[in-house]
Amino acid sequence: MSEKTQGEILMEKLTFKRDNGCKDEKIVAEAELFCEGYKCFLDLGKTEREAADFAIAAAIEKGFKPFDRNAKYNPGDKVYLNNRGKSVILAVFGNQPVESGVRVAAAHIDSPRIDLKPNPIYEDCEMALFKTHYYGGVKKYQWTAIPLALHGVVIRADGTKISIVIGEDENDPCFVITDLLPHLAAEQYKRTLGEAIRGEDMNVLIGSYPFKDDKVSEAVKLNILNIIYEKYGIVEADFISAELELVPAFKARDIGFDRSLIGSYGHDDRVCAYPSLMAILNASGTPEHTVITVLADKEEIGSMGNTGLESAFLKYFVCDLANIQGGDGFTALANSECLSADVNAAFDPNYPDVLDRRNAAMINHGAAFTKYTGSRGKSGTSDASAEFVGKMRRLMDANNVMWQMGELGKVDLGGGGTVAMYIANLGMDVIDIGVPVLSMHAPFEVVSKFDVYMVYKAIEAFFKS
Ligand code: MN
Ligand code: MN
C-alpha cells in the first residue's frame, strides 16, 4: 500500500466526512434482529392507545410498577405512569438523586390519520358512509382508494367502554374513501394538489345492503346500525362519546431486494417510540442518573391536550420524583437532559430540491440529530446549544453510535416542530434525534433498519450517561 499524501492526511484530519454506516455485517445483523420486534410494535400499536397498552404490558413484564407519589423508592426501582391510556411515562431510579437531573427520551405515539366526526353515520345514494376530520398533516389524496381499518373506543350511554379494531385481520372487512375515476377528473386535475381532495369530501364507505323493511327510510344506514348494535351493543348516539380512528389496513413490510428498509404506516413516531421504550426496558443494572421514557400523544396536532407534552404531566412527574427524595423539583428539571426522539426528513433522490444536501439526513447514515426545527428564521424552535450538541457528539462517538446531522428542509421552504420546545420550556437541555423517513406522513412511510437501530444505540448510550 502506498503512503498517504500530505493532502490525504490533511483531508482526514480537517474535513468532516459523512458515510454510509451499513458496512459492518455484525451491526447490520443486529439492526435487522432489532427491527423484527419493531415491526410487531408497528402492527400491534397503530394508535396512541394501542401503543400505550403495548408499552405498559411490556413494562409490567420487566418489573415496572404503577408510580405512587406517596411511596419510597430505591435506586434501580422501575415505575410507570399511565396518562389516560394515551401517553405513558416509564422511569428507572438512578444512583444519583433526582435533583441532580434526569435523562429523558421523549417520543410520540400518535400519527396522522382520519378521525370520525362525533355524528359520523349517514346514508347517501343508498350507500352508508362515515363523516371524518383528518388528524395531523396529511396529503389528503394519499388517503383515498386504500384499505382503511377502524380502531378506537366507544363510551356507551351507561358508561361502559367498547374497544374496536376492524380491518386488521385479513378476514375482516375494511373501509375506503373513494376517489374520482380519471375519465371524469378533468376538473379535479385542474385543482392544486392540496385541494384535489377536499377535507369535507373524505367520507368513508361502510356499506350498501338495505334493511329489509319497506316502511323505513335510510334502510342502508339502519342496516349498518343494526350490524354494529348486534356486534358491539352500540347505538348511533354512542358515536358522540367515541374516539374512532381510521388508519391504513396494511401491515409493516420489508422494502427492497436486500430488505434493508421497512415500509409501514406510523413510523412517525413509532420509529423513535420503540427505541425509546426498548432502551429503558433493556437497561441493565442501575443507571447513574434516573432515566425516563415518555411516550406522548397529540404531537401531530401541536402537543395540546392533557396527553400532549405541552401539558404539565411530565413536569409534575419529575417534580414528584425529586420531592419524594426530599429534593427540589425545579432544580431537578433545570439539571435534566432530554433527547426529543422524533423523525426527520430523509434526503429523497426523487425530490432533491427541497433539502440542502450538505445538511440533510441521509438514509443509512445513522441517528439524525436536529439542532433546530421551526421555519422562516428558525421561528418556533428551541435550537439546542453548542455545548449540549458538543456533549451529545462526544457521547455518541464514545459509544460507537453512527450519527449525522439533519435539517427539516431548505431555508424558507418548509419546516416543522417537535416536542423539543415544550421540553425546553421546562428548563431542560434538549436536542432532537431521530430516524430519517421517506414519504413522511404518508399512509406507507419508509425508514432504514440501520437508522432505527442507531437511534436505539443512541438512547441506550444517553441513558448510561
Ligand atoms: Mn413526529
Ligand atoms: Mn409528524
Short mmCIF file of C-alpha atoms and ligand atoms in Angstrom, two decimals:
data_model
loop_
_atom_site.label_atom_id
_atom_site.label_comp_id
_atom_site.label_asym_id
_atom_site.label_seq_id
_atom_site.Cartn_x
_atom_site.Cartn_y
_atom_site.Cartn_z
CA MET A 1 0.00 0.00 0.00
CA SER A 2 1.32 3.41 -0.93
CA GLU A 3 1.95 6.10 1.69
CA LYS A 4 -0.79 8.69 2.21
CA THR A 5 -0.04 12.04 0.63
CA GLN A 6 0.08 15.17 2.77
CA GLY A 7 -3.21 16.23 1.22
CA GLU A 8 -4.85 12.94 2.10
CA ILE A 9 -3.63 13.19 5.69
CA LEU A 10 -4.95 16.73 5.98
CA MET A 11 -8.28 15.73 4.41
CA GLU A 12 -8.69 13.05 7.05
CA LYS A 13 -7.72 15.37 9.87
CA LEU A 14 -9.57 18.54 8.88
CA THR A 15 -12.67 17.68 6.86
CA PHE A 16 -15.95 16.20 8.04
CA LYS A 17 -16.91 13.14 6.05
CA ARG A 18 -20.39 11.67 6.01
CA ASP A 19 -20.63 7.98 5.41
CA ASN A 20 -22.98 5.05 4.93
CA GLY A 21 -22.99 3.02 8.13
CA CYS A 22 -24.08 -0.33 6.75
CA LYS A 23 -20.58 -1.68 6.21
CA ASP A 24 -20.25 -3.72 9.38
CA GLU A 25 -22.10 -7.01 8.87
CA LYS A 26 -22.41 -7.64 12.59
CA ILE A 27 -24.12 -4.28 13.23
CA VAL A 28 -26.40 -4.77 10.22
CA ALA A 29 -27.42 -8.20 11.55
CA GLU A 30 -28.15 -6.68 14.97
CA ALA A 31 -30.21 -3.96 13.32
CA GLU A 32 -32.25 -6.50 11.37
CA LEU A 33 -32.97 -8.50 14.50
CA PHE A 34 -33.96 -5.36 16.44
CA CYS A 35 -36.34 -4.37 13.65
CA GLU A 36 -38.24 -7.68 13.79
CA GLY A 37 -39.52 -6.55 17.19
CA TYR A 38 -40.14 -3.08 15.81
CA LYS A 39 -42.35 -4.44 13.02
CA CYS A 40 -44.52 -6.23 15.64
CA PHE A 41 -44.85 -2.94 17.54
CA LEU A 42 -45.92 -1.19 14.32
CA ASP A 43 -48.63 -3.76 13.64
CA LEU A 44 -49.90 -4.02 17.22
CA GLY A 45 -49.76 -0.31 18.07
CA LYS A 46 -51.30 1.64 15.23
CA THR A 47 -53.00 4.15 17.53
CA GLU A 48 -51.75 6.02 20.61
CA ARG A 49 -53.98 3.87 22.84
CA GLU A 50 -52.66 0.60 21.38
CA ALA A 51 -49.04 1.78 21.54
CA ALA A 52 -49.56 2.86 25.16
CA ASP A 53 -51.08 -0.54 26.01
CA PHE A 54 -48.13 -2.29 24.34
CA ALA A 55 -45.63 -0.20 26.31
CA ILE A 56 -47.38 -0.74 29.65
CA ALA A 57 -47.71 -4.51 29.12
CA ALA A 58 -44.02 -4.75 28.16
CA ALA A 59 -43.04 -2.63 31.18
CA ILE A 60 -45.05 -4.73 33.63
CA GLU A 61 -43.33 -7.82 32.26
CA LYS A 62 -39.97 -6.17 33.02
CA GLY A 63 -40.96 -5.42 36.63
CA PHE A 64 -42.21 -1.83 36.32
CA LYS A 65 -44.86 -0.88 38.93
CA PRO A 66 -47.51 1.87 38.80
CA PHE A 67 -45.95 5.07 40.17
CA ASP A 68 -47.15 6.08 43.65
CA ARG A 69 -46.15 9.60 44.68
CA ASN A 70 -46.52 8.63 48.35
CA ALA A 71 -44.18 5.64 48.13
CA LYS A 72 -40.43 5.49 48.79
CA TYR A 73 -38.14 4.29 46.03
CA ASN A 74 -34.58 2.99 45.84
CA PRO A 75 -32.03 3.17 43.03
CA GLY A 76 -32.95 0.60 40.38
CA ASP A 77 -36.70 0.72 41.13
CA LYS A 78 -38.86 0.84 38.00
CA VAL A 79 -42.15 2.72 37.74
CA TYR A 80 -44.65 3.76 35.09
CA LEU A 81 -47.38 6.36 34.85
CA ASN A 82 -50.36 5.70 32.58
CA ASN A 83 -51.78 9.06 31.48
CA ARG A 84 -55.35 8.25 30.40
CA GLY A 85 -54.31 5.27 28.30
CA LYS A 86 -52.89 7.57 25.62
CA SER A 87 -49.49 8.57 26.93
CA VAL A 88 -47.05 6.78 29.22
CA ILE A 89 -44.04 7.68 31.33
CA LEU A 90 -41.56 4.97 32.34
CA ALA A 91 -38.78 5.64 34.83
CA VAL A 92 -35.86 3.79 36.45
CA PHE A 93 -34.40 5.44 39.54
CA GLY A 94 -30.68 6.14 39.31
CA ASN A 95 -27.86 6.09 41.86
CA GLN A 96 -27.71 9.89 41.89
CA PRO A 97 -30.53 11.89 43.49
CA VAL A 98 -33.24 13.00 41.05
CA GLU A 99 -32.37 16.59 41.96
CA SER A 100 -29.07 16.15 40.10
CA GLY A 101 -31.09 15.78 36.89
CA VAL A 102 -32.78 13.03 34.92
CA ARG A 103 -32.20 11.70 31.41
CA VAL A 104 -35.39 11.81 29.32
CA ALA A 105 -36.14 10.19 25.96
CA ALA A 106 -39.38 11.70 24.63
CA ALA A 107 -41.18 10.31 21.60
CA HIS A 108 -44.78 10.45 20.43
CA ILE A 109 -47.18 7.60 19.70
CA ASP A 110 -49.91 9.45 17.78
CA SER A 111 -49.69 9.51 13.98
CA PRO A 112 -51.53 11.30 11.19
CA ARG A 113 -54.84 9.56 10.46
CA ILE A 114 -58.53 10.05 9.72
CA ASP A 115 -60.83 10.57 12.74
CA LEU A 116 -64.60 10.07 12.76
CA LYS A 117 -66.74 13.13 13.44
CA PRO A 118 -68.97 12.98 16.56
CA ASN A 119 -72.04 12.33 14.39
CA PRO A 120 -70.48 10.23 11.63
CA ILE A 121 -73.03 7.85 10.10
CA TYR A 122 -75.22 8.86 7.18
CA GLU A 123 -76.75 7.47 4.02
CA ASP A 124 -76.46 8.91 0.53
CA CYS A 125 -77.40 7.27 -2.81
CA GLU A 126 -78.22 4.05 -0.92
CA MET A 127 -74.72 3.79 0.47
CA ALA A 128 -73.76 4.21 4.12
CA LEU A 129 -70.79 6.46 4.94
CA PHE A 130 -68.80 7.99 7.83
CA LYS A 131 -68.09 11.72 8.05
CA THR A 132 -64.45 12.33 9.07
CA HIS A 133 -62.00 15.01 10.12
CA TYR A 134 -58.36 14.33 9.35
CA TYR A 135 -55.82 14.41 12.21
CA GLY A 136 -52.38 15.93 11.65
CA GLY A 137 -50.62 16.93 8.46
CA VAL A 138 -51.92 14.63 5.74
CA LYS A 139 -51.75 14.92 1.96
CA LYS A 140 -55.41 14.06 1.55
CA TYR A 141 -55.12 12.49 -1.89
CA GLN A 142 -52.88 9.78 -0.39
CA TRP A 143 -55.72 8.55 1.83
CA THR A 144 -58.25 7.75 -0.90
CA ALA A 145 -58.57 4.36 -2.58
CA ILE A 146 -56.53 2.49 0.05
CA PRO A 147 -57.87 -0.07 2.57
CA LEU A 148 -58.55 1.52 5.95
CA ALA A 149 -59.06 -0.12 9.35
CA LEU A 150 -61.14 1.33 12.17
CA HIS A 151 -59.56 1.49 15.65
CA GLY A 152 -60.68 3.12 18.86
CA VAL A 153 -63.08 3.22 21.75
CA VAL A 154 -66.74 4.00 22.22
CA ILE A 155 -68.25 5.00 25.57
CA ARG A 156 -71.88 3.84 25.69
CA ALA A 157 -74.70 5.67 27.45
CA ASP A 158 -74.23 3.53 30.59
CA GLY A 159 -70.52 4.48 30.74
CA THR A 160 -69.14 1.13 29.57
CA LYS A 161 -66.20 1.28 27.19
CA ILE A 162 -66.11 -0.77 23.99
CA SER A 163 -62.78 -1.21 22.19
CA ILE A 164 -62.95 -1.67 18.44
CA VAL A 165 -60.48 -2.94 15.83
CA ILE A 166 -61.95 -3.79 12.42
CA GLY A 167 -59.89 -4.33 9.30
CA GLU A 168 -56.59 -5.69 10.63
CA ASP A 169 -57.36 -9.41 10.34
CA GLU A 170 -57.29 -10.42 6.69
CA ASN A 171 -60.75 -11.97 7.12
CA ASP A 172 -62.13 -8.67 8.45
CA PRO A 173 -63.88 -6.23 6.14
CA CYS A 174 -62.13 -2.88 5.73
CA PHE A 175 -63.20 0.59 4.65
CA VAL A 176 -62.27 3.06 1.93
CA ILE A 177 -62.51 6.71 0.88
CA THR A 178 -63.39 6.55 -2.81
CA ASP A 179 -61.61 8.66 -5.44
CA LEU A 180 -62.81 10.01 -8.76
CA LEU A 181 -62.16 7.98 -11.92
CA PRO A 182 -59.59 9.67 -14.24
CA HIS A 183 -62.21 9.73 -17.01
CA LEU A 184 -64.29 12.22 -15.01
CA ALA A 185 -61.47 14.05 -13.26
CA ALA A 186 -60.88 16.84 -15.81
CA GLU A 187 -61.97 19.49 -13.29
CA GLN A 188 -60.22 17.77 -10.36
CA TYR A 189 -56.93 17.70 -12.30
CA LYS A 190 -57.03 21.50 -12.51
CA ARG A 191 -57.19 21.91 -8.75
CA THR A 192 -53.98 22.28 -6.74
CA LEU A 193 -52.61 19.14 -5.10
CA GLY A 194 -53.79 20.42 -1.72
CA GLU A 195 -57.33 20.95 -2.96
CA ALA A 196 -57.72 17.91 -5.22
CA ILE A 197 -59.41 16.07 -2.36
CA ARG A 198 -61.35 18.35 -0.01
CA GLY A 199 -61.45 17.60 3.70
CA GLU A 200 -65.23 17.59 3.83
CA ASP A 201 -65.32 15.07 0.97
CA MET A 202 -63.22 12.46 2.82
CA ASN A 203 -66.25 10.33 3.56
CA VAL A 204 -65.68 6.65 4.21
CA LEU A 205 -67.71 3.91 2.55
CA ILE A 206 -69.07 1.50 5.18
CA GLY A 207 -71.86 -0.50 3.48
CA SER A 208 -74.62 -0.80 0.90
CA TYR A 209 -77.19 -3.50 1.82
CA PRO A 210 -80.61 -2.10 2.84
CA PHE A 211 -82.50 -3.33 5.91
CA LYS A 212 -85.40 -5.38 4.52
CA ASP A 213 -88.37 -3.29 5.60
CA ASP A 214 -90.20 -1.03 3.12
CA LYS A 215 -91.61 1.08 5.96
CA VAL A 216 -88.26 2.66 6.94
CA SER A 217 -86.31 5.42 5.21
CA GLU A 218 -82.49 5.28 5.02
CA ALA A 219 -82.63 1.49 5.15
CA VAL A 220 -78.90 1.09 4.36
CA LYS A 221 -77.89 3.25 7.32
CA LEU A 222 -80.35 1.32 9.51
CA ASN A 223 -78.90 -1.98 8.37
CA ILE A 224 -75.36 -0.83 9.27
CA LEU A 225 -76.54 0.47 12.65
CA ASN A 226 -78.19 -2.90 13.26
CA ILE A 227 -74.98 -4.81 12.44
CA ILE A 228 -72.96 -2.52 14.73
CA TYR A 229 -75.56 -2.91 17.52
CA GLU A 230 -75.62 -6.70 17.23
CA LYS A 231 -71.83 -6.93 17.35
CA TYR A 232 -70.95 -4.19 19.86
CA GLY A 233 -74.18 -3.07 21.56
CA ILE A 234 -73.55 0.45 20.25
CA VAL A 235 -76.33 2.81 19.10
CA GLU A 236 -75.94 5.90 16.92
CA ALA A 237 -75.76 8.35 19.85
CA ASP A 238 -72.80 6.41 21.32
CA PHE A 239 -70.57 7.65 18.48
CA ILE A 240 -70.75 11.07 20.15
CA SER A 241 -68.66 9.78 23.06
CA ALA A 242 -66.09 7.91 20.99
CA GLU A 243 -62.57 8.19 19.64
CA LEU A 244 -62.57 6.22 16.40
CA GLU A 245 -59.62 6.48 14.06
CA LEU A 246 -59.15 5.20 10.52
CA VAL A 247 -55.63 4.01 9.76
CA PRO A 248 -54.18 2.13 6.77
CA ALA A 249 -55.17 -1.54 6.98
CA PHE A 250 -51.84 -2.89 5.74
CA LYS A 251 -49.00 -4.25 7.85
CA ALA A 252 -45.31 -3.34 8.07
CA ARG A 253 -43.27 -4.91 5.26
CA ASP A 254 -39.60 -5.15 4.34
CA ILE A 255 -38.69 -2.99 1.36
CA GLY A 256 -36.06 -3.69 -1.27
CA PHE A 257 -34.38 -6.78 -2.70
CA ASP A 258 -31.95 -6.52 0.21
CA ARG A 259 -34.72 -5.99 2.83
CA SER A 260 -32.73 -3.03 4.18
CA LEU A 261 -35.79 -0.80 4.67
CA ILE A 262 -39.22 -1.04 6.30
CA GLY A 263 -42.41 0.33 4.78
CA SER A 264 -45.27 0.95 7.21
CA TYR A 265 -47.96 3.22 8.48
CA GLY A 266 -46.99 5.23 11.55
CA HIS A 267 -43.16 5.25 11.52
CA ASP A 268 -43.61 8.87 12.64
CA ASP A 269 -43.08 8.46 15.52
CA ARG A 270 -43.22 4.79 16.48
CA VAL A 271 -39.78 4.52 14.91
CA CYS A 272 -38.45 6.62 17.81
CA ALA A 273 -41.01 5.47 20.40
CA TYR A 274 -39.91 1.84 20.05
CA PRO A 275 -36.16 2.52 20.53
CA SER A 276 -37.03 4.84 23.47
CA LEU A 277 -39.16 2.10 25.02
CA MET A 278 -36.62 -0.67 24.40
CA ALA A 279 -33.76 1.43 25.78
CA ILE A 280 -35.47 1.76 29.17
CA LEU A 281 -36.85 -1.81 29.22
CA ASN A 282 -33.47 -3.33 28.35
CA ALA A 283 -31.44 -1.06 30.66
CA SER A 284 -29.29 -3.41 32.71
CA GLY A 285 -28.23 -2.51 36.24
CA THR A 286 -28.97 0.76 38.00
CA PRO A 287 -28.40 3.86 35.87
CA GLU A 288 -26.24 6.69 37.20
CA HIS A 289 -28.99 9.27 36.68
CA THR A 290 -32.69 8.49 36.80
CA VAL A 291 -33.83 7.64 33.27
CA ILE A 292 -37.25 8.39 31.85
CA THR A 293 -39.00 7.42 28.63
CA VAL A 294 -42.06 9.48 27.73
CA LEU A 295 -44.42 8.28 25.01
CA ALA A 296 -46.65 11.25 24.32
CA ASP A 297 -49.90 11.79 22.47
CA LYS A 298 -51.10 14.73 20.33
CA GLU A 299 -47.72 15.73 18.85
CA GLU A 300 -49.18 15.70 15.36
CA ILE A 301 -51.68 18.39 16.28
CA GLY A 302 -49.34 20.59 18.29
CA SER A 303 -48.87 18.64 21.55
CA MET A 304 -52.00 20.25 23.02
CA GLY A 305 -54.35 18.46 25.39
CA ASN A 306 -53.72 16.70 28.69
CA THR A 307 -51.96 13.77 27.00
CA GLY A 308 -49.69 16.01 24.89
CA LEU A 309 -46.33 17.34 26.04
CA GLU A 310 -47.45 20.92 26.23
CA SER A 311 -49.41 19.78 29.28
CA ALA A 312 -47.65 19.63 32.65
CA PHE A 313 -47.76 15.88 33.26
CA LEU A 314 -44.04 15.32 32.62
CA LYS A 315 -43.08 18.34 34.73
CA TYR A 316 -45.19 17.15 37.66
CA PHE A 317 -43.83 13.63 37.32
CA VAL A 318 -40.19 14.78 37.53
CA CYS A 319 -41.05 17.10 40.44
CA ASP A 320 -42.76 14.22 42.23
CA LEU A 321 -39.69 12.01 41.76
CA ALA A 322 -37.49 14.72 43.27
CA ASN A 323 -39.91 15.57 46.07
CA ILE A 324 -40.26 12.01 47.36
CA GLN A 325 -36.47 12.02 47.87
CA GLY A 326 -36.72 15.31 49.72
CA GLY A 327 -35.24 17.13 46.72
CA ASP A 328 -36.39 20.16 44.76
CA GLY A 329 -38.36 19.52 41.57
CA PHE A 330 -37.39 22.68 39.73
CA THR A 331 -33.71 22.06 40.41
CA ALA A 332 -34.18 18.54 39.05
CA LEU A 333 -35.78 19.90 35.87
CA ALA A 334 -33.06 22.51 35.37
CA ASN A 335 -30.34 19.84 35.72
CA SER A 336 -32.04 17.43 33.33
CA GLU A 337 -31.27 16.49 29.74
CA CYS A 338 -33.59 15.21 27.04
CA LEU A 339 -33.36 13.53 23.67
CA SER A 340 -36.52 14.58 21.86
CA ALA A 341 -36.85 11.50 19.71
CA ASP A 342 -38.74 12.31 16.55
CA VAL A 343 -38.32 11.63 12.87
CA ASN A 344 -36.56 13.81 10.35
CA ALA A 345 -36.93 14.11 6.58
CA ALA A 346 -34.57 11.77 4.72
CA PHE A 347 -32.95 13.07 1.56
CA ASP A 348 -35.06 11.68 -1.30
CA PRO A 349 -33.48 11.41 -4.77
CA ASN A 350 -36.96 11.86 -6.25
CA TYR A 351 -37.25 15.27 -4.58
CA PRO A 352 -33.71 16.67 -4.38
CA ASP A 353 -34.75 20.33 -4.47
CA VAL A 354 -36.34 20.68 -1.04
CA LEU A 355 -33.41 19.69 1.16
CA ASP A 356 -29.88 21.06 1.42
CA ARG A 357 -27.70 18.08 0.51
CA ARG A 358 -24.92 19.26 2.83
CA ASN A 359 -27.20 19.36 5.87
CA ALA A 360 -29.95 16.83 5.19
CA ALA A 361 -30.19 13.43 6.84
CA MET A 362 -29.28 10.50 4.60
CA ILE A 363 -30.74 7.01 4.72
CA ASN A 364 -28.30 4.57 6.42
CA HIS A 365 -26.12 7.34 7.84
CA GLY A 366 -27.45 6.65 11.33
CA ALA A 367 -29.32 8.57 14.03
CA ALA A 368 -30.10 12.08 12.83
CA PHE A 369 -29.62 14.91 15.32
CA THR A 370 -31.55 18.06 14.53
CA LYS A 371 -30.24 21.18 16.24
CA TYR A 372 -33.29 23.22 15.33
CA THR A 373 -36.61 22.76 13.59
CA GLY A 374 -39.06 25.65 13.14
CA SER A 375 -39.40 27.68 9.96
CA ARG A 376 -38.64 31.07 8.42
CA GLY A 377 -35.71 32.24 10.51
CA LYS A 378 -35.84 29.33 12.99
CA SER A 379 -39.19 30.60 14.27
CA GLY A 380 -40.79 28.25 16.77
CA THR A 381 -37.87 26.07 17.80
CA SER A 382 -35.71 25.54 20.88
CA ASP A 383 -32.36 25.45 18.95
CA ALA A 384 -30.04 23.26 21.02
CA SER A 385 -26.94 24.96 22.44
CA ALA A 386 -23.46 24.32 21.06
CA GLU A 387 -22.49 22.99 24.50
CA PHE A 388 -25.25 20.39 24.53
CA VAL A 389 -24.69 19.37 20.90
CA GLY A 390 -20.99 19.00 21.76
CA LYS A 391 -21.79 16.84 24.76
CA MET A 392 -24.06 14.56 22.72
CA ARG A 393 -21.49 14.36 19.92
CA ARG A 394 -18.82 13.19 22.35
CA LEU A 395 -21.25 10.71 23.90
CA MET A 396 -22.20 9.20 20.53
CA ASP A 397 -18.60 8.89 19.37
CA ALA A 398 -17.53 7.33 22.66
CA ASN A 399 -20.24 4.67 22.24
CA ASN A 400 -19.71 3.93 18.53
CA VAL A 401 -23.13 5.27 17.57
CA MET A 402 -23.33 6.19 13.90
CA TRP A 403 -24.92 9.64 13.82
CA GLN A 404 -25.45 12.55 11.44
CA MET A 405 -26.98 16.00 11.47
CA GLY A 406 -30.32 16.62 9.77
CA GLU A 407 -32.47 19.57 8.91
CA LEU A 408 -36.17 19.89 8.13
CA GLY A 409 -35.88 21.31 4.63
CA LYS A 410 -34.20 24.21 2.87
CA VAL A 411 -34.32 27.67 4.42
CA ASP A 412 -37.72 29.34 3.92
CA LEU A 413 -39.05 26.30 2.08
CA GLY A 414 -40.68 24.31 4.82
CA GLY A 415 -40.16 23.48 8.44
CA GLY A 416 -41.93 21.82 11.30
CA GLY A 417 -41.88 21.27 15.01
CA THR A 418 -41.40 18.57 17.61
CA VAL A 419 -41.91 18.30 21.36
CA ALA A 420 -38.39 19.71 21.92
CA MET A 421 -39.63 23.25 22.51
CA TYR A 422 -42.06 22.10 25.22
CA ILE A 423 -39.27 20.15 26.92
CA ALA A 424 -37.06 23.23 26.68
CA ASN A 425 -39.81 25.20 28.45
CA LEU A 426 -39.18 23.01 31.50
CA GLY A 427 -35.61 24.30 31.61
CA MET A 428 -34.00 21.08 30.40
CA ASP A 429 -31.28 20.82 27.80
CA VAL A 430 -32.83 19.16 24.77
CA ILE A 431 -31.97 18.19 21.21
CA ASP A 432 -33.97 16.36 18.57
CA ILE A 433 -32.71 12.99 17.47
CA GLY A 434 -34.48 10.54 15.21
CA VAL A 435 -34.74 8.33 12.21
CA PRO A 436 -34.75 9.86 8.71
CA VAL A 437 -38.04 9.00 6.96
CA LEU A 438 -39.03 8.85 3.29
CA SER A 439 -42.68 9.70 2.45
CA MET A 440 -43.22 11.11 5.96
CA HIS A 441 -46.92 11.33 6.98
CA ALA A 442 -47.96 9.14 4.03
CA PRO A 443 -50.04 6.01 4.73
CA PHE A 444 -46.88 3.98 3.94
CA GLU A 445 -43.68 5.61 5.20
CA VAL A 446 -40.16 4.22 4.73
CA VAL A 447 -37.18 4.02 7.10
CA SER A 448 -33.87 2.15 7.13
CA LYS A 449 -33.36 -0.64 9.64
CA PHE A 450 -29.83 0.53 10.36
CA ASP A 451 -31.02 4.03 11.28
CA VAL A 452 -33.71 2.63 13.61
CA TYR A 453 -31.08 0.60 15.42
CA MET A 454 -28.70 3.55 15.70
CA VAL A 455 -31.41 5.62 17.42
CA TYR A 456 -31.77 2.76 19.88
CA LYS A 457 -27.99 2.69 20.45
CA ALA A 458 -28.00 6.48 20.87
CA ILE A 459 -30.69 6.43 23.56
CA GLU A 460 -29.03 3.45 25.24
CA ALA A 461 -25.79 5.45 25.47
CA PHE A 462 -27.66 8.55 26.70
CA PHE A 463 -29.33 6.56 29.47
CA LYS A 464 -25.91 5.39 30.67
CA SER A 465 -24.53 8.94 30.79
MN MN B 1 -43.15 13.20 14.68
MN MN B 2 -45.25 14.11 12.21
#
